[in-house]
Amino acid sequence: MKRYLTEFDTEKLPVLETDTVVVGSGIAGLSASLQLINLGISPVIVSKKTADISNSFLAQGGIAAAIHKDDDPQLHYRDTVEAGRGLCVGKNVRILVEEGLERVVDLINYGVPFDRDAEGRILLTQEGGHSRRRVLHIKDRTGSAIGSVLYQMVKDRAKFLTGYYLEEIITEDGIYKGAVISDGKKQLLIRSKSIVIATGGYSPIYLRNTSAYKISGDSISVAFRAGCQLADLEFVQFHPTALYIEGQPAFLITEAVRGEGALLIDEKGERFVDEMKPRDEVARAIFKKYREGSRVFLDLTPLKNRGISVKERFPTVYALLEKYGLSEDKPVPISPAAHYSIGGIQATANGKTSVEGIFAVGEASCTGIHGANRLASNSLLECITFGYKTAYSVFVYNMYADIRKVRVKSAGYGKKCLKQEERREYLIKLKKMMWDYVGLERTEKGLKEAYTYIQEMKDRLTYYSNSRYLLDLAYLAEGIILSALNRKESRGTHYRRDFPEEKEDYKKHTKVYNDLKIKLEVN
C-alpha cells in the first residue's frame, strides 16, 4: 500500500496554519469544535458540503439518554451491552450512558427544541433493544435540529472551508504534521498541531445505503495510510426499514415508527418478527423473507388507531410517502439498507488514535461502545459525548505540540486520467460487489470472490493519476473483507451463513494494522 496517492509538493502549495483542523461538520465535528472554542482554540472546519449535509443531520429517530425518573444509566448500559453481543468496551459504554446524560442536558440548555407534552415535560419514545422509553426527539428531524443549534453556536467562531475534502495526512516519524485538502481543482496545505477526523462512516460503500450525499468513508483510509489502526470493520449495521422502490434511493424510515406501533408484515399481511428486537435480528428476518420470494411492508395503520398522526409526529416520513405516491393507510414497501458502520479508526473515548496528533470521533471512529451491534439512537449520543471529550484531549496535546514545516513531495500514481463515467462505473461495481458478497449475509466463497475483485481493481487503478478516491475505497473494502473472512462465526451485524453460531474464541475485537494484517485482540 502506497503511503501517498496524490501528486503534491508541500513547497509549492498555498498554506494555511492553525492550531487544529476538524474534518467533518456533522454533529461529532461540531460538538468537538464547540468545546475547542470554549477552551480557547478556534479550529478550521473542513467540509465537503455545507454543514447540513451529513449523516448525523439526517438522523430521524432521536438521541438516547436515561433522563426519565423511572430510568437509570445502569439500565441504558445493560441494554447497550446486550445489543453489542459481548464486544462492547464496558468502560467506554459507562462514559457514554453517564457523561452522555450530562451532554444531553447541555443540549436542552442550548435550546434544542425536544418535543414536549402539554405540561412541558420532554416526550420519550422507545426503539428496538431499549427496555425503557428513553429516546428524546424532535418529531423525526432530531439530527437536523441538534446540528442546527450547534452550527449556530460555532459558525461565527471558527473558520469553515466548505467544498473541500481530505486527500492526504502528512506525518513525520509517526507524528501528525499537516494535511492536504482539495476542492477538486486546487490543493491547499494545512499545517496544524492536530487534526480531528469526524467525517462519518463507510456504509455508502454498499450499493443500497441510507447515507448523506458525498459521505463515503474514504477519509478513514486516508487516516489508515497515515498509520492509524482500524478496528471491527466487519460490523456494518443494516437498517431494517428503508423505502424500497425499484431504481430509487434507499430513504430511511425511522425505527421510531415501530416504537410507536408500526408493524412489519409480509405479502400475506402477516407479522413475522418482533419489531422491537435489535436491528440486526430484524434486518435478517426481512432479508430472509426476500430470499423466500416475499416482499416486506411497513404497516403504519396502528399509529392512526392509537391517535398518532404520521404527518405531525413523523413529517419527514410523511413527506417521503407523498413524494412517491404512497399512503399511511396502505402498506409501505421496505427492505434493509446499509446504515451505520460500527468499525472505523480505532480510538479511545478521548479520540486518541495510534498516531500522535490524529484524533477521531463519531462514526469515523471505533471506540468499542457499540460492540457487534449498535443500540438504536446511541450514535448521536456518541457524537456529543465523545466530541466533547475529544476537545479536551486535543487541548492537552496542543499544549506540547508545535506547527512545523515539513517537506513532502509525492509523485502520485500513473499518468492516465480516469474519465468521469469511468470513475462512476468503478464505483458502482464496487458498491454492487460489496452488497452482493459482503452484505447482510456472508460466506467464505463470496468473500473470497470479493477479495479477488478488489485486488484486480487496485491493479487497474494504479495506471491513473486521479484514482486516489477509488483506491482509498478499495483499501477500505479490502479491510472489511479480510476482517469478515477472519471472523469465522456470526455475531451481531456480522452474519456468516457457513458459520451461523457465536464462538467464544471470537469474543475479541478485530484490529487492522497498516500492512492489512488482521488480528483478533481483547481490548
Short mmCIF file of C-alpha atoms in Angstrom, two decimals:
data_model
loop_
_atom_site.label_atom_id
_atom_site.label_comp_id
_atom_site.label_asym_id
_atom_site.label_seq_id
_atom_site.Cartn_x
_atom_site.Cartn_y
_atom_site.Cartn_z
CA MET A 1 0.00 0.00 0.00
CA LYS A 2 1.47 3.30 -1.12
CA ARG A 3 1.85 5.99 1.58
CA TYR A 4 0.64 8.93 -0.56
CA LEU A 5 -1.73 8.51 -3.50
CA THR A 6 -1.97 12.04 -4.88
CA GLU A 7 0.61 14.21 -6.58
CA PHE A 8 1.71 17.18 -4.48
CA ASP A 9 4.71 19.14 -3.29
CA THR A 10 4.32 20.89 0.05
CA GLU A 11 6.84 23.53 -1.06
CA LYS A 12 4.55 24.64 -3.90
CA LEU A 13 1.13 24.53 -2.22
CA PRO A 14 -0.67 27.51 -0.65
CA VAL A 15 -0.51 27.15 3.13
CA LEU A 16 -2.97 27.74 5.96
CA GLU A 17 -1.70 27.50 9.53
CA THR A 18 -3.98 26.82 12.50
CA ASP A 19 -3.82 25.07 15.86
CA THR A 20 -6.36 22.36 14.98
CA VAL A 21 -8.24 21.30 11.87
CA VAL A 22 -11.54 19.42 12.21
CA VAL A 23 -12.50 17.44 9.11
CA GLY A 24 -16.27 16.99 9.01
CA SER A 25 -19.10 19.29 10.06
CA GLY A 26 -21.66 16.81 11.34
CA ILE A 27 -22.69 16.62 14.99
CA ALA A 28 -19.45 14.92 16.08
CA GLY A 29 -17.29 17.55 14.38
CA LEU A 30 -19.44 20.44 15.59
CA SER A 31 -19.50 19.09 19.17
CA ALA A 32 -15.72 18.83 19.24
CA SER A 33 -15.37 22.25 17.61
CA LEU A 34 -17.74 23.93 20.07
CA GLN A 35 -15.82 22.66 23.07
CA LEU A 36 -12.49 23.53 21.45
CA ILE A 37 -13.79 27.09 21.07
CA ASN A 38 -14.86 27.10 24.72
CA LEU A 39 -11.31 26.04 25.60
CA GLY A 40 -9.81 28.89 23.57
CA ILE A 41 -8.97 27.06 20.32
CA SER A 42 -10.63 28.33 17.16
CA PRO A 43 -10.49 25.40 14.73
CA VAL A 44 -10.58 25.32 10.96
CA ILE A 45 -13.52 23.13 9.94
CA VAL A 46 -13.23 21.36 6.58
CA SER A 47 -16.39 20.04 4.95
CA LYS A 48 -17.17 18.52 1.54
CA LYS A 49 -20.58 20.13 1.55
CA THR A 50 -22.47 22.61 3.70
CA ALA A 51 -22.83 21.76 7.39
CA ASP A 52 -26.31 20.32 6.95
CA ILE A 53 -25.09 17.57 4.58
CA SER A 54 -24.07 14.81 6.97
CA ASN A 55 -25.38 11.51 8.27
CA SER A 56 -25.95 12.89 11.76
CA PHE A 57 -28.09 15.72 10.35
CA LEU A 58 -30.20 13.03 8.64
CA ALA A 59 -30.80 11.15 11.91
CA GLN A 60 -34.57 10.91 12.30
CA GLY A 61 -35.25 8.82 15.39
CA GLY A 62 -33.61 10.62 18.27
CA ILE A 63 -30.92 10.56 20.93
CA ALA A 64 -30.97 8.06 23.79
CA ALA A 65 -30.46 9.12 27.40
CA ALA A 66 -31.80 7.84 30.72
CA ILE A 67 -33.46 11.10 31.78
CA HIS A 68 -36.82 9.74 32.97
CA LYS A 69 -37.39 9.19 36.69
CA ASP A 70 -38.14 5.51 36.01
CA ASP A 71 -34.95 5.03 34.02
CA ASP A 72 -31.30 4.82 35.02
CA PRO A 73 -27.92 4.91 33.22
CA GLN A 74 -27.29 1.39 34.50
CA LEU A 75 -30.34 0.16 32.56
CA HIS A 76 -29.12 2.03 29.47
CA TYR A 77 -25.71 0.40 29.98
CA ARG A 78 -27.29 -3.05 30.23
CA ASP A 79 -29.32 -2.58 27.04
CA THR A 80 -26.27 -1.30 25.13
CA VAL A 81 -24.08 -4.21 26.21
CA GLU A 82 -26.79 -6.75 25.48
CA ALA A 83 -27.21 -5.43 21.94
CA GLY A 84 -23.40 -5.44 21.48
CA ARG A 85 -23.22 -9.24 21.78
CA GLY A 86 -20.23 -9.42 24.10
CA LEU A 87 -17.94 -6.98 22.29
CA CYS A 88 -18.77 -3.66 23.98
CA VAL A 89 -15.87 -1.97 25.76
CA GLY A 90 -17.50 -1.57 29.17
CA LYS A 91 -15.58 1.46 30.43
CA ASN A 92 -16.46 3.41 27.29
CA VAL A 93 -20.12 2.42 27.50
CA ARG A 94 -20.13 3.75 31.09
CA ILE A 95 -18.85 7.07 29.81
CA LEU A 96 -21.48 7.07 27.07
CA VAL A 97 -24.51 6.49 29.32
CA GLU A 98 -23.33 8.57 32.31
CA GLU A 99 -21.50 11.54 30.80
CA GLY A 100 -23.82 11.35 27.81
CA LEU A 101 -26.72 12.18 30.10
CA GLU A 102 -24.90 15.37 31.09
CA ARG A 103 -24.29 16.28 27.45
CA VAL A 104 -27.99 15.83 26.67
CA VAL A 105 -28.77 18.25 29.50
CA ASP A 106 -26.34 20.64 27.79
CA LEU A 107 -28.35 20.32 24.58
CA ILE A 108 -31.54 21.13 26.47
CA ASN A 109 -29.87 24.22 27.92
CA TYR A 110 -28.56 25.21 24.48
CA GLY A 111 -32.18 25.40 23.37
CA VAL A 112 -32.54 22.23 21.29
CA PRO A 113 -36.37 22.07 20.94
CA PHE A 114 -37.05 18.49 22.02
CA ASP A 115 -40.72 17.50 21.75
CA ARG A 116 -42.66 18.10 24.97
CA ASP A 117 -46.12 17.31 26.31
CA ALA A 118 -48.76 19.88 27.26
CA GLU A 119 -47.13 20.31 30.68
CA GLY A 120 -43.68 20.96 29.22
CA ARG A 121 -42.13 17.57 30.00
CA ILE A 122 -39.83 16.09 27.37
CA LEU A 123 -41.52 13.31 25.42
CA LEU A 124 -39.67 10.00 25.10
CA THR A 125 -40.14 7.16 22.65
CA GLN A 126 -38.87 3.58 22.62
CA GLU A 127 -36.79 1.91 19.94
CA GLY A 128 -35.51 -1.61 19.31
CA GLY A 129 -33.33 -3.08 22.05
CA HIS A 130 -34.27 -0.47 24.67
CA SER A 131 -36.05 -1.65 27.81
CA ARG A 132 -37.40 1.84 28.51
CA ARG A 133 -38.78 4.83 26.63
CA ARG A 134 -35.59 6.92 26.64
CA VAL A 135 -35.25 8.39 23.17
CA LEU A 136 -35.56 12.19 23.03
CA HIS A 137 -36.71 13.51 19.67
CA ILE A 138 -37.79 16.50 17.62
CA LYS A 139 -40.52 14.88 15.52
CA ASP A 140 -38.44 12.83 13.06
CA ARG A 141 -35.83 15.54 12.43
CA THR A 142 -33.74 15.14 15.56
CA GLY A 143 -30.29 15.16 13.95
CA SER A 144 -31.06 18.24 11.89
CA ALA A 145 -32.44 20.12 14.92
CA ILE A 146 -29.45 19.30 17.15
CA GLY A 147 -26.96 20.02 14.38
CA SER A 148 -28.57 23.35 13.53
CA VAL A 149 -28.30 24.57 17.13
CA LEU A 150 -24.63 23.51 17.34
CA TYR A 151 -23.87 25.11 13.99
CA GLN A 152 -25.37 28.43 15.08
CA MET A 153 -23.12 28.34 18.16
CA VAL A 154 -19.98 27.62 16.10
CA LYS A 155 -20.42 29.34 12.72
CA ASP A 156 -19.08 32.79 13.68
CA ARG A 157 -16.34 31.47 15.97
CA ALA A 158 -14.50 29.11 13.61
CA LYS A 159 -13.24 29.22 10.03
CA PHE A 160 -15.20 26.96 7.65
CA LEU A 161 -13.62 25.64 4.46
CA THR A 162 -16.64 24.34 2.55
CA GLY A 163 -16.33 22.30 -0.63
CA TYR A 164 -13.01 20.72 0.37
CA TYR A 165 -12.19 17.10 1.13
CA LEU A 166 -9.24 15.37 2.74
CA GLU A 167 -6.68 13.91 0.32
CA GLU A 168 -3.60 13.27 2.43
CA ILE A 169 -2.47 13.38 6.05
CA ILE A 170 1.21 14.25 6.40
CA THR A 171 3.27 12.62 9.13
CA GLU A 172 6.90 12.67 10.15
CA ASP A 173 8.38 9.92 12.30
CA GLY A 174 4.86 8.68 13.00
CA ILE A 175 3.62 12.07 14.24
CA TYR A 176 1.00 14.23 12.53
CA LYS A 177 2.30 17.37 10.82
CA GLY A 178 -0.31 18.54 8.35
CA ALA A 179 -2.98 17.73 5.80
CA VAL A 180 -3.56 18.24 2.09
CA ILE A 181 -7.14 19.12 1.18
CA SER A 182 -8.68 19.77 -2.23
CA ASP A 183 -11.80 21.23 -3.79
CA GLY A 184 -11.32 19.10 -6.89
CA LYS A 185 -9.41 21.79 -8.77
CA LYS A 186 -6.76 23.07 -6.39
CA GLN A 187 -4.99 21.76 -3.31
CA LEU A 188 -4.33 23.51 0.00
CA LEU A 189 -1.79 22.54 2.63
CA ILE A 190 -2.92 22.91 6.25
CA ARG A 191 -0.17 22.97 8.85
CA SER A 192 -1.52 22.41 12.34
CA LYS A 193 -0.69 20.84 15.67
CA SER A 194 -3.52 18.33 15.45
CA ILE A 195 -6.33 17.03 13.28
CA VAL A 196 -9.74 15.63 14.23
CA ILE A 197 -11.33 13.18 11.79
CA ALA A 198 -15.13 13.43 12.06
CA THR A 199 -16.09 12.52 8.51
CA GLY A 200 -18.68 9.81 9.18
CA GLY A 201 -18.71 6.12 8.38
CA TYR A 202 -18.38 3.81 5.38
CA SER A 203 -21.88 2.39 4.83
CA PRO A 204 -22.03 4.18 1.42
CA ILE A 205 -19.53 1.59 0.18
CA TYR A 206 -22.65 -0.56 -0.27
CA LEU A 207 -24.96 -0.15 -3.25
CA ARG A 208 -28.09 0.24 -1.11
CA ASN A 209 -27.42 2.68 1.71
CA THR A 210 -29.11 5.48 3.65
CA SER A 211 -26.18 7.88 3.79
CA ALA A 212 -25.95 11.58 3.02
CA TYR A 213 -24.70 12.81 -0.34
CA LYS A 214 -20.88 12.90 -0.55
CA ILE A 215 -20.33 10.84 2.63
CA SER A 216 -18.21 7.85 1.63
CA GLY A 217 -15.65 6.65 4.18
CA ASP A 218 -12.55 7.42 2.14
CA SER A 219 -11.15 9.66 4.90
CA ILE A 220 -10.88 6.56 7.10
CA SER A 221 -8.50 5.12 4.50
CA VAL A 222 -6.55 8.38 4.36
CA ALA A 223 -6.01 8.06 8.12
CA PHE A 224 -5.14 4.37 7.69
CA ARG A 225 -2.42 5.23 5.15
CA ALA A 226 -1.09 7.76 7.68
CA GLY A 227 -0.62 4.98 10.24
CA CYS A 228 -3.90 4.83 12.15
CA GLN A 229 -5.06 1.36 13.11
CA LEU A 230 -8.60 0.37 12.19
CA ALA A 231 -10.92 -1.88 14.17
CA ASP A 232 -14.05 -4.04 13.80
CA LEU A 233 -14.59 -3.21 10.11
CA GLU A 234 -16.72 -6.32 9.55
CA PHE A 235 -19.51 -4.90 11.68
CA VAL A 236 -21.83 -2.84 9.47
CA GLN A 237 -25.38 -2.20 10.62
CA PHE A 238 -28.17 -2.56 8.07
CA HIS A 239 -31.26 -0.57 8.94
CA PRO A 240 -34.34 -2.80 8.60
CA THR A 241 -36.70 -0.23 7.15
CA ALA A 242 -35.54 1.76 4.15
CA LEU A 243 -38.05 2.60 1.44
CA TYR A 244 -37.92 0.02 -1.36
CA ILE A 245 -38.92 1.32 -4.78
CA GLU A 246 -37.01 -0.08 -7.74
CA GLY A 247 -34.48 2.41 -9.07
CA GLN A 248 -34.95 4.90 -6.21
CA PRO A 249 -32.63 5.76 -3.28
CA ALA A 250 -32.99 3.84 -0.02
CA PHE A 251 -34.60 6.58 2.05
CA LEU A 252 -34.65 5.75 5.74
CA ILE A 253 -37.93 5.26 7.61
CA THR A 254 -37.08 5.83 11.25
CA GLU A 255 -37.23 3.00 13.75
CA ALA A 256 -39.30 5.28 15.96
CA VAL A 257 -42.38 4.50 13.86
CA ARG A 258 -42.09 0.91 15.08
CA GLY A 259 -41.55 2.21 18.58
CA GLU A 260 -44.92 3.95 18.25
CA GLY A 261 -46.64 0.79 16.99
CA ALA A 262 -45.97 0.28 13.25
CA LEU A 263 -45.77 -3.38 12.22
CA LEU A 264 -43.71 -5.38 9.74
CA ILE A 265 -45.81 -7.62 7.51
CA ASP A 266 -45.25 -9.90 4.52
CA GLU A 267 -47.27 -10.10 1.30
CA LYS A 268 -49.97 -12.06 3.13
CA GLY A 269 -50.33 -9.26 5.65
CA GLU A 270 -48.84 -11.42 8.44
CA ARG A 271 -46.30 -10.38 11.06
CA PHE A 272 -43.13 -12.47 11.09
CA VAL A 273 -40.79 -10.77 13.59
CA ASP A 274 -40.86 -8.82 16.86
CA GLU A 275 -40.39 -5.27 15.56
CA MET A 276 -38.60 -4.18 18.74
CA LYS A 277 -35.74 -6.67 18.56
CA PRO A 278 -32.23 -5.30 17.87
CA ARG A 279 -31.71 -4.11 14.31
CA ASP A 280 -29.51 -6.99 13.14
CA GLU A 281 -32.18 -9.56 14.01
CA VAL A 282 -34.99 -7.57 12.39
CA ALA A 283 -32.95 -6.84 9.24
CA ARG A 284 -32.04 -10.50 8.76
CA ALA A 285 -35.66 -11.58 9.28
CA ILE A 286 -36.70 -9.20 6.49
CA PHE A 287 -33.82 -10.36 4.28
CA LYS A 288 -34.92 -13.98 4.81
CA LYS A 289 -38.42 -13.10 3.58
CA TYR A 290 -36.96 -11.60 0.41
CA ARG A 291 -34.83 -14.72 -0.14
CA GLU A 292 -38.03 -16.76 0.12
CA GLY A 293 -39.61 -14.62 -2.59
CA SER A 294 -41.85 -12.44 -0.45
CA ARG A 295 -41.75 -8.65 -0.27
CA VAL A 296 -41.99 -6.90 3.10
CA PHE A 297 -44.05 -3.88 4.11
CA LEU A 298 -44.37 -1.44 6.98
CA ASP A 299 -47.93 -1.16 8.26
CA LEU A 300 -48.49 2.34 9.68
CA THR A 301 -52.21 1.95 10.43
CA PRO A 302 -51.63 1.03 14.13
CA LEU A 303 -50.35 4.60 14.66
CA LYS A 304 -53.61 6.01 13.39
CA ASN A 305 -55.51 3.62 15.67
CA ARG A 306 -53.51 4.99 18.61
CA GLY A 307 -54.34 8.58 17.67
CA ILE A 308 -50.83 9.34 16.36
CA SER A 309 -50.73 11.47 13.23
CA VAL A 310 -47.90 10.43 10.91
CA LYS A 311 -47.97 13.91 9.37
CA GLU A 312 -47.49 15.60 12.77
CA ARG A 313 -45.19 13.12 14.53
CA PHE A 314 -43.18 11.99 11.51
CA PRO A 315 -43.25 14.81 8.93
CA THR A 316 -40.14 13.55 7.14
CA VAL A 317 -41.70 10.11 6.65
CA TYR A 318 -45.00 11.67 5.62
CA ALA A 319 -43.29 13.87 3.00
CA LEU A 320 -41.43 10.82 1.69
CA LEU A 321 -44.68 8.90 1.26
CA GLU A 322 -46.27 11.83 -0.53
CA LYS A 323 -43.30 12.19 -2.86
CA TYR A 324 -43.68 8.61 -4.09
CA GLY A 325 -47.46 8.48 -4.15
CA LEU A 326 -47.69 6.25 -1.07
CA SER A 327 -50.10 6.49 1.84
CA GLU A 328 -50.02 5.87 5.58
CA ASP A 329 -53.25 3.92 5.08
CA LYS A 330 -51.59 1.30 2.87
CA PRO A 331 -48.55 -0.95 3.45
CA VAL A 332 -45.27 0.79 2.63
CA PRO A 333 -42.66 -1.32 0.76
CA ILE A 334 -39.36 -1.56 2.65
CA SER A 335 -36.14 -3.55 2.74
CA PRO A 336 -32.85 -3.26 4.66
CA ALA A 337 -30.06 -0.89 3.62
CA ALA A 338 -26.52 -0.28 4.88
CA HIS A 339 -26.92 2.41 7.52
CA TYR A 340 -24.14 2.60 10.11
CA SER A 341 -20.53 1.43 10.26
CA ILE A 342 -19.62 0.18 13.71
CA GLY A 343 -15.96 -0.20 12.80
CA GLY A 344 -13.59 2.61 11.92
CA ILE A 345 -10.43 4.32 13.12
CA GLN A 346 -9.53 2.76 16.46
CA ALA A 347 -9.84 5.48 19.10
CA THR A 348 -10.16 5.98 22.82
CA ALA A 349 -13.15 7.70 24.40
CA ASN A 350 -10.98 10.85 24.20
CA GLY A 351 -10.49 10.47 20.47
CA LYS A 352 -6.84 9.40 20.59
CA THR A 353 -5.69 7.16 17.74
CA SER A 354 -2.48 5.17 17.24
CA VAL A 355 -0.82 8.22 15.63
CA GLU A 356 0.15 11.22 17.73
CA GLY A 357 -1.80 14.32 16.75
CA ILE A 358 -4.55 12.46 14.88
CA PHE A 359 -7.89 12.23 16.68
CA ALA A 360 -11.09 10.55 15.53
CA VAL A 361 -14.67 10.92 16.72
CA GLY A 362 -18.19 9.90 15.74
CA GLU A 363 -18.93 7.25 13.14
CA ALA A 364 -15.44 7.59 11.64
CA SER A 365 -14.05 6.19 14.89
CA CYS A 366 -14.35 2.86 16.66
CA THR A 367 -14.33 3.14 20.45
CA GLY A 368 -15.98 -0.22 21.14
CA ILE A 369 -19.17 1.25 22.61
CA HIS A 370 -21.38 -0.46 20.03
CA GLY A 371 -19.75 -3.87 20.24
CA ALA A 372 -21.03 -6.04 17.40
CA ASN A 373 -24.35 -4.21 17.02
CA ARG A 374 -25.27 -0.59 17.76
CA LEU A 375 -28.23 0.09 20.02
CA ALA A 376 -30.69 2.45 18.33
CA SER A 377 -30.16 6.20 18.96
CA ASN A 378 -26.82 5.72 20.70
CA SER A 379 -24.96 7.23 17.74
CA LEU A 380 -25.96 10.88 18.28
CA LEU A 381 -25.18 10.38 21.96
CA GLU A 382 -21.71 9.16 20.97
CA CYS A 383 -21.19 12.23 18.78
CA ILE A 384 -21.90 14.78 21.51
CA THR A 385 -20.29 12.82 24.37
CA PHE A 386 -17.02 11.84 22.74
CA GLY A 387 -16.87 15.03 20.67
CA TYR A 388 -16.85 16.94 23.97
CA LYS A 389 -14.16 14.69 25.49
CA THR A 390 -12.01 14.75 22.36
CA ALA A 391 -11.75 18.54 22.59
CA TYR A 392 -10.06 18.22 25.98
CA SER A 393 -7.60 15.66 24.60
CA VAL A 394 -6.77 17.95 21.71
CA PHE A 395 -6.29 20.90 24.07
CA VAL A 396 -3.81 18.98 26.23
CA TYR A 397 -1.98 17.58 23.19
CA ASN A 398 -1.65 21.03 21.60
CA MET A 399 0.00 22.40 24.75
CA TYR A 400 3.11 20.36 23.96
CA ALA A 401 2.94 20.30 20.17
CA ASP A 402 4.07 22.81 17.59
CA ILE A 403 3.44 23.66 13.95
CA ARG A 404 6.40 22.50 11.96
CA LYS A 405 7.35 22.93 8.31
CA VAL A 406 7.73 19.52 6.67
CA ARG A 407 8.80 18.94 3.07
CA VAL A 408 6.97 16.12 1.32
CA LYS A 409 6.93 15.53 -2.41
CA SER A 410 4.66 12.82 -3.82
CA ALA A 411 4.59 11.70 -7.44
CA GLY A 412 1.17 10.13 -7.10
CA TYR A 413 0.26 7.23 -9.37
CA GLY A 414 0.09 6.74 -13.18
CA LYS A 415 -0.16 9.31 -15.94
CA LYS A 416 -3.52 8.36 -17.46
CA CYS A 417 -6.68 10.13 -16.33
CA LEU A 418 -9.97 8.43 -15.50
CA LYS A 419 -12.98 9.97 -17.19
CA GLN A 420 -15.98 10.81 -15.04
CA GLU A 421 -18.06 7.98 -16.49
CA GLU A 422 -15.22 5.51 -15.89
CA ARG A 423 -14.92 6.62 -12.26
CA ARG A 424 -18.66 6.18 -11.82
CA GLU A 425 -18.53 2.70 -13.35
CA TYR A 426 -15.75 1.61 -10.97
CA LEU A 427 -17.70 3.00 -8.02
CA ILE A 428 -20.99 1.30 -8.92
CA LYS A 429 -19.25 -2.05 -9.49
CA LEU A 430 -17.50 -1.77 -6.12
CA LYS A 431 -20.74 -0.93 -4.31
CA LYS A 432 -22.60 -3.78 -6.01
CA MET A 433 -19.84 -6.26 -5.19
CA MET A 434 -19.90 -5.22 -1.54
CA TRP A 435 -23.71 -5.52 -1.43
CA ASP A 436 -23.74 -8.94 -3.10
CA TYR A 437 -20.86 -10.61 -1.24
CA VAL A 438 -20.12 -8.59 1.93
CA GLY A 439 -23.62 -7.55 2.92
CA LEU A 440 -26.23 -8.84 5.35
CA GLU A 441 -25.20 -12.47 4.88
CA ARG A 442 -21.69 -13.64 4.02
CA THR A 443 -19.91 -16.84 3.03
CA GLU A 444 -16.24 -17.71 2.57
CA LYS A 445 -16.80 -18.29 -1.16
CA GLY A 446 -18.45 -14.90 -1.64
CA LEU A 447 -15.89 -13.06 0.46
CA LYS A 448 -13.02 -14.60 -1.50
CA GLU A 449 -14.65 -13.56 -4.77
CA ALA A 450 -14.93 -10.04 -3.41
CA TYR A 451 -11.27 -10.09 -2.34
CA THR A 452 -10.16 -11.18 -5.81
CA TYR A 453 -12.19 -8.39 -7.39
CA ILE A 454 -10.59 -5.78 -5.09
CA GLN A 455 -7.06 -6.93 -6.00
CA GLU A 456 -7.84 -6.63 -9.71
CA MET A 457 -9.47 -3.23 -9.18
CA LYS A 458 -6.43 -1.91 -7.29
CA ASP A 459 -4.07 -3.12 -10.01
CA ARG A 460 -6.07 -1.38 -12.74
CA LEU A 461 -6.37 1.88 -10.82
CA THR A 462 -2.60 2.30 -10.39
CA TYR A 463 -2.38 3.44 -14.03
CA TYR A 464 -4.43 6.57 -13.29
CA SER A 465 -3.35 9.82 -11.69
CA ASN A 466 -6.84 10.68 -10.38
CA SER A 467 -7.66 7.36 -8.70
CA ARG A 468 -7.00 8.36 -5.06
CA TYR A 469 -10.65 8.29 -4.01
CA LEU A 470 -11.34 4.90 -5.58
CA LEU A 471 -8.11 3.40 -4.25
CA ASP A 472 -8.91 4.56 -0.72
CA LEU A 473 -12.33 2.91 -1.00
CA ALA A 474 -10.64 -0.24 -2.34
CA TYR A 475 -8.28 -0.35 0.65
CA LEU A 476 -11.25 0.10 2.98
CA ALA A 477 -13.23 -2.62 1.20
CA GLU A 478 -10.24 -4.92 1.46
CA GLY A 479 -10.06 -4.33 5.21
CA ILE A 480 -13.78 -5.09 5.59
CA ILE A 481 -13.49 -8.28 3.51
CA LEU A 482 -10.40 -9.59 5.32
CA SER A 483 -11.99 -8.83 8.71
CA ALA A 484 -15.15 -10.71 7.70
CA LEU A 485 -13.13 -13.66 6.39
CA ASN A 486 -11.14 -13.83 9.59
CA ARG A 487 -14.23 -13.88 11.84
CA LYS A 488 -15.44 -17.44 11.34
CA GLU A 489 -18.58 -17.01 13.39
CA SER A 490 -21.77 -14.97 13.41
CA ARG A 491 -22.06 -12.14 15.92
CA GLY A 492 -24.25 -9.05 15.89
CA THR A 493 -24.32 -7.43 12.46
CA HIS A 494 -21.74 -9.89 11.07
CA TYR A 495 -23.54 -12.99 9.82
CA ARG A 496 -21.75 -15.91 8.18
CA ARG A 497 -24.10 -18.47 6.63
CA ASP A 498 -21.24 -21.00 6.79
CA PHE A 499 -20.60 -20.21 10.50
CA PRO A 500 -24.05 -19.28 11.86
CA GLU A 501 -23.24 -19.50 15.61
CA GLU A 502 -21.30 -17.30 18.02
CA LYS A 503 -18.00 -18.76 19.20
CA GLU A 504 -16.31 -17.91 22.49
CA ASP A 505 -12.88 -17.86 20.80
CA TYR A 506 -14.04 -14.91 18.71
CA LYS A 507 -15.19 -12.77 21.60
CA LYS A 508 -12.46 -10.34 20.64
CA HIS A 509 -12.03 -7.20 18.58
CA THR A 510 -10.65 -7.21 15.05
CA LYS A 511 -7.62 -4.98 14.60
CA VAL A 512 -6.43 -3.94 11.14
CA TYR A 513 -2.77 -2.98 11.01
CA ASN A 514 -1.07 -0.96 8.32
CA ASP A 515 0.15 -3.91 6.30
CA LEU A 516 -3.51 -5.02 6.18
CA LYS A 517 -2.73 -7.77 8.68
CA ILE A 518 -5.82 -8.80 10.64
CA LYS A 519 -5.64 -9.82 14.30
CA LEU A 520 -8.23 -10.65 16.93
CA GLU A 521 -7.38 -9.00 20.23
CA VAL A 522 -9.02 -8.40 23.59
CA ASN A 523 -9.27 -4.67 24.37
#
